[in-house]
Coordinates of C-alpha atoms in Angstrom, one line a residue:
Chain A
M733 CA -18.9 1.8 3.9
T734 CA -17.8 4.7 1.8
D735 CA -15.0 3.9 -0.6
Q736 CA -13.3 7.3 -0.4
L737 CA -13.6 10.6 1.2
P738 CA -14.2 13.6 -1.1
P739 CA -11.0 15.0 -2.6
D740 CA -11.5 18.3 -0.9
V741 CA -11.5 16.7 2.5
I742 CA -8.4 14.7 1.7
A743 CA -6.8 18.0 0.5
Q744 CA -7.7 19.6 3.8
L745 CA -6.3 16.7 5.8
T746 CA -3.1 16.8 3.7
A747 CA -2.7 20.5 4.3
L748 CA -2.5 20.0 8.0
G749 CA 1.0 19.9 9.4
P750 CA 2.4 16.5 10.4
E751 CA 3.3 17.4 14.0
I752 CA 1.4 15.5 16.6
T753 CA -0.4 18.2 18.6
A754 CA -3.8 18.6 20.2
E755 CA -4.7 21.0 17.4
L756 CA -3.9 18.3 14.8
A757 CA -6.1 15.9 16.6
Q758 CA -8.9 18.4 16.9
A759 CA -8.7 19.5 13.2
S760 CA -8.5 16.0 11.9
W761 CA -11.5 14.7 13.9
A762 CA -13.5 17.8 13.0
L763 CA -13.0 16.9 9.4
L764 CA -13.8 13.1 9.9
T765 CA -16.6 13.1 12.5
P766 CA -19.4 14.3 10.2
F767 CA -18.7 11.3 7.9
H768 CA -18.7 8.9 10.9
E769 CA -21.9 10.4 12.2
K770 CA -23.5 9.8 8.8
A771 CA -22.1 6.2 8.5
G772 CA -22.8 5.4 12.2
Y773 CA -20.0 4.5 14.5
T774 CA -21.8 2.3 17.0
A775 CA -22.1 -1.4 16.5
P776 CA -25.5 -3.0 17.1
R777 CA -24.3 -4.3 20.5
I778 CA -21.4 -3.1 22.7
D779 CA -20.5 -4.9 25.9
R780 CA -18.4 -2.3 27.7
D781 CA -15.7 -2.4 30.3
L782 CA -15.2 -6.2 30.6
T783 CA -12.2 -6.7 32.8
Y784 CA -9.2 -8.8 31.7
G785 CA -7.0 -8.1 34.7
D786 CA -6.7 -6.4 38.1
D787 CA -5.7 -2.9 37.1
P788 CA -8.5 -0.4 36.4
R789 CA -7.1 0.0 32.9
H790 CA -7.4 -3.7 32.2
R791 CA -10.7 -3.2 30.4
L792 CA -12.0 -4.0 27.0
D793 CA -15.2 -3.4 25.0
V794 CA -16.7 -6.1 22.7
H795 CA -18.5 -4.9 19.6
T796 CA -20.9 -7.3 17.9
A797 CA -23.6 -7.6 15.3
G798 CA -26.1 -8.9 17.8
D799 CA -26.7 -12.0 15.8
D800 CA -26.3 -15.7 16.5
E801 CA -23.4 -16.4 14.1
T802 CA -20.2 -17.9 15.5
G803 CA -16.7 -18.5 14.4
K804 CA -16.0 -14.9 13.4
P805 CA -12.6 -13.3 13.2
V806 CA -11.8 -11.2 16.3
F807 CA -10.3 -7.7 15.5
V808 CA -8.6 -6.2 18.6
Y809 CA -7.7 -2.5 18.5
V810 CA -4.9 -1.2 20.8
H811 CA -5.1 2.6 20.9
G812 CA -2.3 5.1 20.8
G813 CA -1.4 8.0 23.1
G814 CA 2.4 8.2 23.6
F815 CA 2.4 5.5 26.3
V816 CA 0.9 7.9 28.8
R817 CA -2.6 8.6 27.7
G818 CA -5.5 7.5 25.4
D819 CA -8.5 5.3 25.9
K820 CA -10.6 2.8 24.0
H821 CA -13.6 5.1 24.2
T822 CA -14.3 8.8 24.3
P823 CA -18.0 9.2 24.9
G824 CA -19.7 11.4 22.3
S825 CA -16.9 10.9 19.8
P826 CA -16.2 8.2 17.2
A827 CA -12.9 7.4 18.9
Y828 CA -12.6 4.4 18.9
D829 CA -16.1 2.8 18.8
L830 CA -15.7 3.4 15.0
V831 CA -13.0 0.7 14.9
G832 CA -15.4 -1.8 16.6
A833 CA -18.2 -0.8 14.2
W834 CA -15.8 -1.2 11.2
A835 CA -14.9 -4.7 12.4
V836 CA -18.6 -5.6 12.8
R837 CA -19.4 -4.3 9.3
H838 CA -16.7 -6.6 7.9
G839 CA -18.2 -9.5 9.7
Y840 CA -15.8 -9.7 12.6
V841 CA -16.1 -9.3 16.3
G842 CA -14.5 -6.0 17.3
V843 CA -12.6 -5.5 20.5
T844 CA -11.2 -2.2 21.8
M845 CA -8.9 -2.4 24.8
T846 CA -7.1 -0.1 27.2
Y847 CA -3.8 -0.9 28.9
R848 CA -1.7 0.5 31.8
L849 CA 0.1 3.7 31.2
A850 CA 3.4 5.3 32.0
P851 CA 4.9 6.8 34.1
E852 CA 3.2 4.5 36.7
H853 CA 3.7 1.5 34.5
T854 CA 6.8 1.1 32.3
W855 CA 8.0 -1.4 29.8
P856 CA 7.0 -4.3 29.5
S857 CA 3.6 -3.4 30.8
G858 CA 2.3 -2.8 27.3
P859 CA 3.0 -6.2 25.8
Q860 CA 2.0 -7.9 29.1
D861 CA -1.4 -6.3 28.9
V862 CA -1.8 -7.3 25.3
A863 CA -0.9 -10.8 26.3
A864 CA -3.4 -10.7 29.2
A865 CA -6.2 -9.4 26.9
V866 CA -5.4 -12.2 24.4
R867 CA -5.6 -14.8 27.2
W868 CA -9.0 -13.4 28.2
L869 CA -10.3 -13.4 24.6
K870 CA -9.1 -17.0 24.1
Q871 CA -11.3 -18.0 27.1
H872 CA -14.4 -15.8 26.6
I873 CA -14.7 -14.5 23.0
A874 CA -16.6 -17.6 21.7
G875 CA -19.5 -16.4 23.9
Y876 CA -19.6 -13.3 21.7
G877 CA -19.5 -15.2 18.4
G878 CA -15.7 -14.9 17.9
D879 CA -13.3 -17.7 17.1
P880 CA -10.5 -17.8 19.6
G881 CA -8.3 -19.1 16.8
K882 CA -8.8 -16.0 14.6
I883 CA -7.6 -13.2 16.8
V884 CA -6.0 -10.4 14.9
L885 CA -4.3 -7.6 16.8
A886 CA -4.1 -4.0 15.4
G887 CA -2.2 -1.3 17.3
N888 CA -1.9 2.3 16.5
S889 CA 1.1 4.5 17.4
A890 CA 2.1 3.5 21.0
G891 CA -0.5 0.7 20.6
A892 CA 1.5 -0.5 17.5
V893 CA 4.6 -0.6 19.6
H894 CA 2.8 -2.7 22.2
V895 CA 1.6 -5.1 19.5
A896 CA 5.1 -5.2 18.0
S897 CA 6.5 -5.9 21.5
F898 CA 3.9 -8.7 22.0
V899 CA 4.8 -10.3 18.7
A900 CA 8.5 -10.1 19.6
G901 CA 7.7 -12.1 22.7
Q902 CA 8.0 -9.3 25.3
G903 CA 4.6 -10.0 26.8
G904 CA 5.6 -13.3 28.4
A905 CA 3.2 -15.2 26.2
D906 CA 3.4 -17.2 23.0
P907 CA 2.7 -14.7 20.2
T908 CA 1.6 -17.4 17.8
T909 CA -1.7 -17.6 19.7
V910 CA -2.8 -14.8 17.5
A911 CA -3.6 -15.3 13.8
A912 CA -2.1 -12.0 12.6
A913 CA -1.0 -8.6 13.7
A914 CA -1.1 -5.1 12.2
M915 CA 1.1 -2.2 13.3
L916 CA -0.2 1.2 12.2
S917 CA 2.3 4.1 12.4
G918 CA 4.6 2.3 15.0
I919 CA 8.2 2.5 16.0
Y920 CA 10.2 -0.7 15.9
V921 CA 13.7 0.1 17.1
I922 CA 14.1 1.8 20.5
R923 CA 17.2 3.9 20.8
E924 CA 18.4 6.1 23.6
P925 CA 15.3 8.2 24.4
E926 CA 15.7 11.9 24.7
P927 CA 14.5 13.3 28.0
G928 CA 11.0 14.7 27.7
T929 CA 9.9 12.2 25.0
P930 CA 7.2 9.6 25.5
E931 CA 9.8 6.8 25.0
H932 CA 11.9 8.2 27.8
V933 CA 8.9 8.0 30.2
Y934 CA 7.9 4.5 29.2
Y935 CA 11.3 2.9 28.6
G936 CA 13.4 5.0 31.0
P937 CA 16.7 6.7 30.1
N938 CA 18.8 3.8 29.2
P939 CA 16.8 0.9 27.8
G940 CA 18.8 -2.1 26.7
P941 CA 18.4 -3.7 23.2
Q942 CA 15.9 -6.2 24.6
V943 CA 13.2 -3.6 24.6
S944 CA 13.2 -3.2 20.8
P945 CA 10.7 -5.2 18.8
V946 CA 13.3 -5.5 16.0
P947 CA 15.1 -7.9 15.5
R948 CA 12.7 -10.5 17.0
L949 CA 9.8 -9.0 15.1
L950 CA 11.5 -9.9 11.8
D951 CA 11.6 -13.6 12.7
S952 CA 8.0 -14.0 13.8
P953 CA 5.9 -16.6 12.1
V954 CA 2.9 -14.4 12.8
P955 CA 1.6 -12.7 9.6
L956 CA 2.3 -9.0 9.9
L957 CA 1.0 -5.8 8.2
F958 CA 2.5 -2.4 8.7
S959 CA 1.2 1.0 7.8
V960 CA 2.6 4.6 7.6
A961 CA 0.4 7.6 6.9
E962 CA 1.3 10.0 4.1
R963 CA 1.6 12.8 6.6
D964 CA 3.0 10.9 9.6
P965 CA 5.8 12.8 11.3
H966 CA 9.3 12.1 10.0
M967 CA 10.1 9.9 13.0
F968 CA 7.4 7.4 12.0
Q969 CA 8.4 7.6 8.3
R970 CA 12.0 6.8 9.2
E971 CA 10.9 3.9 11.3
A972 CA 8.8 2.5 8.4
A973 CA 11.7 2.9 6.0
R974 CA 14.1 1.2 8.4
L975 CA 11.7 -1.6 8.9
V976 CA 11.4 -2.1 5.2
S977 CA 15.2 -2.2 4.9
A978 CA 15.7 -4.6 7.8
W979 CA 13.0 -6.9 6.6
Q980 CA 14.4 -6.9 3.1
H981 CA 17.9 -7.7 4.4
Q982 CA 16.4 -10.6 6.5
H983 CA 13.9 -12.1 4.0
G984 CA 14.8 -10.7 0.6
T985 CA 11.3 -9.3 0.4
V986 CA 9.4 -6.1 1.2
P987 CA 6.9 -6.5 4.2
E988 CA 3.2 -5.7 3.7
L989 CA 3.3 -2.0 4.1
V990 CA 0.2 0.2 3.5
W991 CA 0.9 3.9 2.6
V992 CA -2.2 5.6 3.9
E993 CA -2.9 8.2 1.3
G994 CA -4.0 11.6 2.4
H995 CA -3.9 10.9 6.1
N996 CA -1.9 12.0 9.1
H997 CA -1.0 10.4 12.4
M998 CA -4.3 11.2 14.0
S999 CA -6.7 10.7 11.0
A1000 CA -5.4 7.4 9.6
I1001 CA -7.4 5.2 12.0
G1002 CA -10.3 7.5 11.4
S1003 CA -10.2 6.5 7.7
L1004 CA -11.9 3.2 8.6
T1005 CA -15.4 2.9 7.1
V1006 CA -15.5 6.5 5.7
D1007 CA -12.4 6.2 3.5
E1008 CA -11.9 2.5 3.0
A1009 CA -9.6 2.9 0.0
A1010 CA -7.0 4.6 2.3
L1011 CA -6.5 1.7 4.8
G1012 CA -9.6 -0.3 5.5
T1013 CA -9.7 -2.3 2.3
A1014 CA -6.1 -3.5 2.7
L1015 CA -6.6 -4.2 6.4
A1016 CA -9.7 -6.2 5.8
R1017 CA -8.0 -8.2 3.1
F1018 CA -5.2 -8.9 5.5
V1019 CA -7.6 -10.0 8.2
E1020 CA -9.6 -12.3 5.9
R1021 CA -6.6 -13.9 4.3
H1022 CA -5.2 -14.9 7.7
T1023 CA -8.4 -16.0 9.3
S1024 CA -9.9 -17.9 6.4
T1025 CA -9.2 -21.2 8.2
T1026 CA -9.2 -21.6 11.9
K1027 CA -5.7 -21.9 13.4
E1028 CA -6.9 -23.0 16.9
T1029 CA -6.8 -26.7 16.3
A1030 CA -3.4 -26.6 14.6
R1031 CA -1.8 -25.0 17.6
Chain B
M488 CA -15.2 -3.9 -11.4
T489 CA -14.7 -6.7 -8.9
D490 CA -13.3 -5.6 -5.7
Q491 CA -11.3 -8.7 -5.0
L492 CA -10.5 -12.1 -6.5
P493 CA -11.8 -15.1 -4.6
P494 CA -9.3 -16.2 -1.9
D495 CA -8.7 -19.5 -3.5
V496 CA -7.5 -17.8 -6.7
I497 CA -5.2 -15.6 -4.7
A498 CA -3.9 -18.6 -2.9
Q499 CA -3.1 -20.3 -6.2
L500 CA -1.3 -17.2 -7.5
T501 CA 0.7 -16.9 -4.2
A502 CA 1.7 -20.6 -4.5
L503 CA 3.4 -20.0 -7.9
G504 CA 7.1 -19.4 -7.7
P505 CA 8.4 -15.8 -8.0
E506 CA 10.8 -16.5 -10.9
I507 CA 10.0 -14.8 -14.1
T508 CA 9.4 -17.6 -16.6
A509 CA 7.1 -18.4 -19.5
E510 CA 5.5 -20.9 -17.2
L511 CA 4.8 -18.3 -14.6
A512 CA 3.2 -16.0 -17.2
Q513 CA 1.1 -18.9 -18.6
A514 CA -0.1 -20.0 -15.2
S515 CA -0.9 -16.5 -14.0
W516 CA -2.9 -15.6 -17.1
A517 CA -4.7 -18.9 -17.0
L518 CA -5.9 -18.0 -13.5
L519 CA -6.8 -14.4 -14.4
T520 CA -8.2 -14.6 -17.9
P521 CA -11.6 -16.1 -17.0
F522 CA -12.3 -13.2 -14.7
H523 CA -11.3 -10.7 -17.5
E524 CA -13.5 -12.5 -20.0
K525 CA -16.4 -12.2 -17.6
A526 CA -15.7 -8.5 -16.8
G527 CA -14.8 -7.7 -20.4
Y528 CA -11.4 -6.3 -21.4
T529 CA -12.3 -4.4 -24.5
A530 CA -13.2 -0.7 -24.3
P531 CA -16.2 0.5 -26.3
R532 CA -13.8 2.0 -28.9
I533 CA -10.2 1.2 -29.6
D534 CA -8.2 3.2 -32.2
R535 CA -5.2 0.9 -32.9
D536 CA -1.7 1.4 -34.2
L537 CA -1.6 5.2 -34.3
T538 CA 2.0 6.1 -35.1
Y539 CA 3.9 8.5 -32.8
G540 CA 7.2 8.1 -34.7
D541 CA 9.1 6.6 -37.6
D542 CA 10.0 3.2 -36.1
P543 CA 7.5 0.3 -36.6
R544 CA 7.4 0.0 -32.8
H545 CA 6.3 3.7 -32.5
R546 CA 2.7 2.7 -32.2
L547 CA 0.0 3.2 -29.6
D548 CA -3.7 2.2 -29.1
V549 CA -6.2 4.7 -27.7
H550 CA -9.1 3.2 -25.7
T551 CA -12.2 5.3 -25.2
A552 CA -15.8 5.2 -24.0
G553 CA -17.1 6.3 -27.4
D554 CA -18.9 9.3 -25.8
D555 CA -18.6 13.0 -26.3
E556 CA -17.0 14.0 -23.0
T557 CA -13.8 15.9 -23.0
G558 CA -11.1 16.8 -20.5
K559 CA -10.5 13.3 -19.2
P560 CA -7.3 12.1 -17.6
V561 CA -5.1 10.1 -20.0
F562 CA -3.7 6.9 -18.6
V563 CA -0.7 5.7 -20.6
Y564 CA 0.5 2.1 -20.1
V565 CA 4.1 1.1 -21.0
H566 CA 4.4 -2.7 -21.0
G567 CA 7.3 -4.8 -19.7
G568 CA 9.3 -7.5 -21.4
G569 CA 12.9 -7.3 -20.2
F570 CA 13.8 -4.5 -22.7
V571 CA 13.8 -7.1 -25.5
R572 CA 10.2 -8.2 -26.0
G573 CA 6.6 -7.4 -25.2
D574 CA 3.7 -5.6 -26.9
K575 CA 0.8 -3.4 -26.1
H576 CA -1.6 -6.0 -27.5
T577 CA -1.7 -9.8 -27.8
P578 CA -4.8 -10.6 -29.9
G579 CA -7.2 -13.0 -28.2
S580 CA -5.7 -12.2 -24.8
P581 CA -6.5 -9.5 -22.2
A582 CA -2.9 -8.4 -22.4
Y583 CA -3.0 -5.4 -22.4
D584 CA -6.3 -4.2 -23.7
L585 CA -7.4 -4.8 -20.1
V586 CA -5.4 -1.8 -19.0
G587 CA -7.2 0.4 -21.6
A588 CA -10.6 -1.0 -20.5
W589 CA -9.7 -0.4 -16.9
A590 CA -8.8 3.3 -17.6
V591 CA -12.1 3.8 -19.5
R592 CA -14.1 2.3 -16.7
H593 CA -12.5 4.8 -14.3
G594 CA -13.4 7.7 -16.7
Y595 CA -10.0 8.1 -18.3
V596 CA -8.8 7.8 -21.8
G597 CA -6.6 4.7 -21.9
V598 CA -3.4 4.5 -24.0
T599 CA -1.3 1.4 -24.5
M600 CA 2.0 1.9 -26.3
T601 CA 5.0 0.0 -27.7
Y602 CA 8.5 1.2 -27.9
R603 CA 11.8 0.1 -29.6
L604 CA 13.5 -2.9 -28.3
A605 CA 17.1 -4.1 -27.5
P606 CA 19.4 -5.3 -28.8
E607 CA 18.8 -3.2 -31.9
H608 CA 17.9 -0.2 -29.7
T609 CA 19.7 0.5 -26.5
W610 CA 19.5 3.1 -23.7
P611 CA 18.2 5.8 -23.9
S612 CA 15.7 4.6 -26.6
G613 CA 13.1 3.7 -23.9
P614 CA 12.7 7.2 -22.3
Q615 CA 13.1 8.8 -25.8
D616 CA 10.1 6.8 -27.0
V617 CA 8.1 7.6 -23.9
A618 CA 8.9 11.3 -24.6
A619 CA 7.9 11.0 -28.2
A620 CA 4.6 9.3 -27.2
V621 CA 3.9 12.1 -24.7
R622 CA 4.6 14.7 -27.4
W623 CA 2.1 13.0 -29.7
L624 CA -0.5 12.7 -27.0
K625 CA -0.1 16.4 -26.2
Q626 CA -0.9 17.2 -29.8
H627 CA -3.6 14.7 -30.5
I628 CA -5.3 13.3 -27.4
A629 CA -7.9 16.1 -27.1
G630 CA -9.4 14.7 -30.2
Y631 CA -10.2 11.5 -28.2
G632 CA -11.6 13.3 -25.2
G633 CA -8.4 13.4 -23.3
D634 CA -6.9 16.5 -21.5
P635 CA -3.3 16.9 -22.6
G636 CA -2.6 18.5 -19.2
K637 CA -3.7 15.3 -17.4
I638 CA -1.3 12.7 -18.8
V639 CA -0.4 10.0 -16.3
L640 CA 2.3 7.5 -17.2
A641 CA 2.3 3.9 -15.8
G642 CA 5.1 1.5 -16.7
N643 CA 5.4 -2.1 -15.7
S644 CA 8.8 -3.9 -15.2
A645 CA 11.0 -2.7 -18.1
G646 CA 8.2 -0.2 -18.8
A647 CA 8.6 1.1 -15.3
V648 CA 12.3 1.6 -15.9
H649 CA 11.5 3.6 -19.1
V650 CA 9.0 5.7 -17.2
A651 CA 11.5 6.2 -14.4
S652 CA 14.2 7.2 -16.9
F653 CA 11.7 9.6 -18.6
V654 CA 10.9 11.2 -15.2
A655 CA 14.7 11.5 -14.5
G656 CA 15.0 13.5 -17.7
Q657 CA 16.7 10.8 -19.9
G658 CA 14.2 11.1 -22.7
G659 CA 15.4 14.6 -23.8
A660 CA 12.0 16.1 -22.8
D661 CA 10.6 18.1 -19.9
P662 CA 9.2 15.4 -17.6
T663 CA 6.9 17.9 -16.0
T664 CA 4.7 17.8 -19.1
V665 CA 3.1 14.8 -17.4
A666 CA 0.8 15.1 -14.4
A667 CA 2.0 12.0 -12.6
A668 CA 3.9 8.8 -13.1
A669 CA 3.5 5.3 -11.7
M670 CA 6.3 2.7 -11.7
L671 CA 5.1 -0.9 -11.2
S672 CA 7.8 -3.5 -10.2
G673 CA 10.6 -1.4 -11.6
I674 CA 14.3 -1.1 -11.1
Y675 CA 15.8 2.2 -10.2
V676 CA 19.5 1.9 -9.8
I677 CA 21.4 0.3 -12.7
R678 CA 24.6 -1.4 -11.6
E679 CA 27.2 -3.4 -13.6
P680 CA 24.9 -5.7 -15.5
E681 CA 25.8 -9.4 -15.6
P682 CA 26.3 -10.9 -19.1
G683 CA 23.1 -12.6 -20.2
T684 CA 20.8 -10.3 -18.2
P685 CA 18.2 -8.0 -19.9
E686 CA 20.0 -5.0 -18.4
H687 CA 23.3 -6.1 -20.1
V688 CA 21.5 -6.2 -23.5
Y689 CA 19.9 -2.8 -23.1
Y690 CA 22.5 -0.8 -21.2
G691 CA 25.6 -2.6 -22.4
P692 CA 28.4 -4.0 -20.2
N693 CA 29.6 -0.8 -18.6
P694 CA 26.9 1.8 -18.2
G695 CA 27.8 4.9 -16.4
P696 CA 25.9 6.3 -13.5
Q697 CA 23.9 8.6 -15.9
V698 CA 21.7 5.7 -16.9
S699 CA 20.2 5.2 -13.5
P700 CA 16.9 6.9 -12.8
V701 CA 18.1 7.4 -9.2
P702 CA 19.2 9.9 -7.9
R703 CA 17.4 12.3 -10.4
L704 CA 14.1 10.5 -9.9
L705 CA 14.2 11.4 -6.2
D706 CA 14.2 15.1 -7.1
S707 CA 11.4 15.1 -9.5
P708 CA 8.5 17.5 -9.0
V709 CA 6.3 14.9 -10.8
P710 CA 4.0 13.0 -8.3
L711 CA 5.2 9.4 -8.2
L712 CA 3.7 6.1 -7.2
F713 CA 5.6 2.9 -6.9
S714 CA 4.5 -0.7 -6.5
V715 CA 6.0 -4.0 -5.7
A716 CA 4.1 -7.3 -5.9
E717 CA 4.1 -9.7 -2.9
R718 CA 5.6 -12.4 -5.1
D719 CA 8.0 -10.2 -7.1
P720 CA 11.5 -11.8 -7.5
H721 CA 14.0 -10.7 -4.9
M722 CA 15.7 -8.3 -7.3
F723 CA 12.5 -6.2 -7.6
Q724 CA 11.9 -6.4 -3.8
R725 CA 15.4 -5.2 -3.2
E726 CA 14.9 -2.3 -5.6
A727 CA 11.7 -1.3 -3.9
A728 CA 13.4 -1.4 -0.5
R729 CA 16.4 0.6 -1.7
L730 CA 14.1 3.1 -3.3
V731 CA 12.2 3.6 0.0
S732 CA 15.5 4.0 1.9
A733 CA 16.9 6.5 -0.6
W734 CA 13.6 8.5 -0.7
Q735 CA 13.5 8.6 3.1
H736 CA 17.1 9.9 3.3
Q737 CA 16.3 12.5 0.7
H738 CA 12.8 13.7 1.9
G739 CA 12.3 12.3 5.4
T740 CA 9.2 10.5 4.2
V741 CA 8.3 7.2 2.7
P742 CA 7.2 7.3 -1.0
E743 CA 3.8 6.2 -2.1
L744 CA 4.4 2.4 -2.4
V745 CA 1.7 -0.1 -3.1
W746 CA 2.4 -3.7 -1.9
V747 CA 0.3 -5.7 -4.4
E748 CA -1.1 -8.4 -2.1
G749 CA -1.2 -11.9 -3.5
H750 CA 0.2 -11.1 -6.9
N751 CA 3.4 -11.9 -8.8
H752 CA 5.5 -10.1 -11.4
M753 CA 3.2 -11.2 -14.2
S754 CA -0.2 -11.1 -12.5
A755 CA 0.0 -7.7 -10.8
I756 CA -1.0 -5.7 -13.9
G757 CA -3.7 -8.3 -14.5
S758 CA -5.3 -7.5 -11.2
L759 CA -6.8 -4.3 -12.7
T760 CA -10.6 -4.5 -12.9
V761 CA -10.9 -8.1 -11.5
D762 CA -9.0 -7.5 -8.2
E763 CA -9.2 -3.7 -7.6
A764 CA -8.2 -3.9 -4.0
A765 CA -4.8 -5.3 -4.9
L766 CA -3.6 -2.3 -7.0
G767 CA -6.4 -0.6 -9.0
T768 CA -8.0 1.2 -6.2
A769 CA -4.8 2.9 -5.1
L770 CA -3.7 3.6 -8.7
A771 CA -7.1 5.2 -9.5
R772 CA -6.9 7.3 -6.4
F773 CA -3.4 8.4 -7.4
V774 CA -4.6 9.3 -10.9
E775 CA -7.6 11.2 -9.7
R776 CA -5.7 13.1 -7.0
H777 CA -3.1 14.4 -9.5
T778 CA -5.5 15.2 -12.4
S779 CA -8.3 16.9 -10.4
T780 CA -7.2 20.3 -11.8
T781 CA -5.7 20.7 -15.2
K782 CA -2.0 21.5 -15.1
E783 CA -1.7 22.5 -18.8
T784 CA -2.2 26.2 -18.3
A785 CA 0.2 26.4 -15.3
R786 CA 3.0 25.0 -17.4

């Protein structure tokens, strides 16, 4: 793993606008991909398209070292895409096999999953699918060397919202079946969505307060990590600031928040492996702290 | 440098109460000191007690590699101690030669400074002394291999307040003479201090709004980093949360905030070198980003 990207690459990333566009995605991945190609973004073994439910989007890939070790932490990545798009795997690109490879490099089993999309599937399909994937992993991941008591969820953007919703109990499952959860560039309080926004498509025009992960997220016994990218759009920055404020009011403390230096909404997850100092180091420390003893027997 | 402390040491640190007491300091340093003794906390060369002003507390130590390189970033550490105590150097202990040694390991010149103390010296003696030290460094640090255009301030606790006050212009000097400033576990809005508190001694019973670093801190063109330790007392956590909120209202963004995993108010600065993932990695990245081109000629 490379501790840091060269300063000129960070400067080029930082110079990109924060707005989430196809151009931002393209420019960000163009800067990052050569580093991922050099580092390698494919785990020694990938079992693809395992089905955790009936929908064609109920699929996950399991990334492993190909060794015989058991009892490993299980790092589950839930991709973003504004509730309406995105995938666990774009062939020929590091998105998001790189996350599985990062997990394997750190000694975990990596899991990348898809979920049902709006407009066909609306809230709470996201947390329901996270719950279904967790149920599947509890039953099957030991066969891949993972410890079903050491499942750590990590969602990005809309995926962070689904993870937050799962932790808040919206998936119809007990959230304490996971060891920890990370929410990268998420939103935590759903207000009246404006027509044309992704939230409007997924939540509908008049969602009630029950769709918001906050306040129940604040009461969760599950250890939580949040991140915001330096160049995230203002909406995500505002959500992070409001979360810090609500958390401090509730607990008297600041939540674990990682400020992802130099990165934008598209590049932050791409910092794993090639720019560990930005996010990966803190994320791995979080995973290891909360999986250092198995929680399966205690629950 | 050691990337991380062993998990059992972090667990012991986290188990200590957050209250700032002599016992907390003793217990924290007892855990950290063996690691510093192993890593070494003394730079190859230390020039001690250089005087930057007339008061006996106007002294600083310069930590260097003993080589002939020039143009290095200059990392200036302003210790804490509740405005009424503390020193740059406790003989026989890593406090705070370790900060100078850390700076030298990263390729900087390290500076550890003292300043005048309350109750004899009250606000704005702190930012005045920071300004006087910066003036001295501008004139003399090239002789130690430092670049006077690459001075980065880092204050801890009361030292963070003095740095914040300097950045807010309370030192009677132009704050943009420094390249960047880091505030570790500081307070940013001074309210009506309660009798018996350190703030009461330093600011007096009825300080006006002009003593608070915020709001002027929010407008500064100087790049800023803030940190809060996981186990900082609630007062410091509240200050960090309020800073995030005020910053987001002003700029639409979240400031660079480092959540120092596993550490308390006394141990966070002691994480440098022996637990780089907690704070040092982010701090060094900040220093290097903002000193990668000299700013002397531009100002």
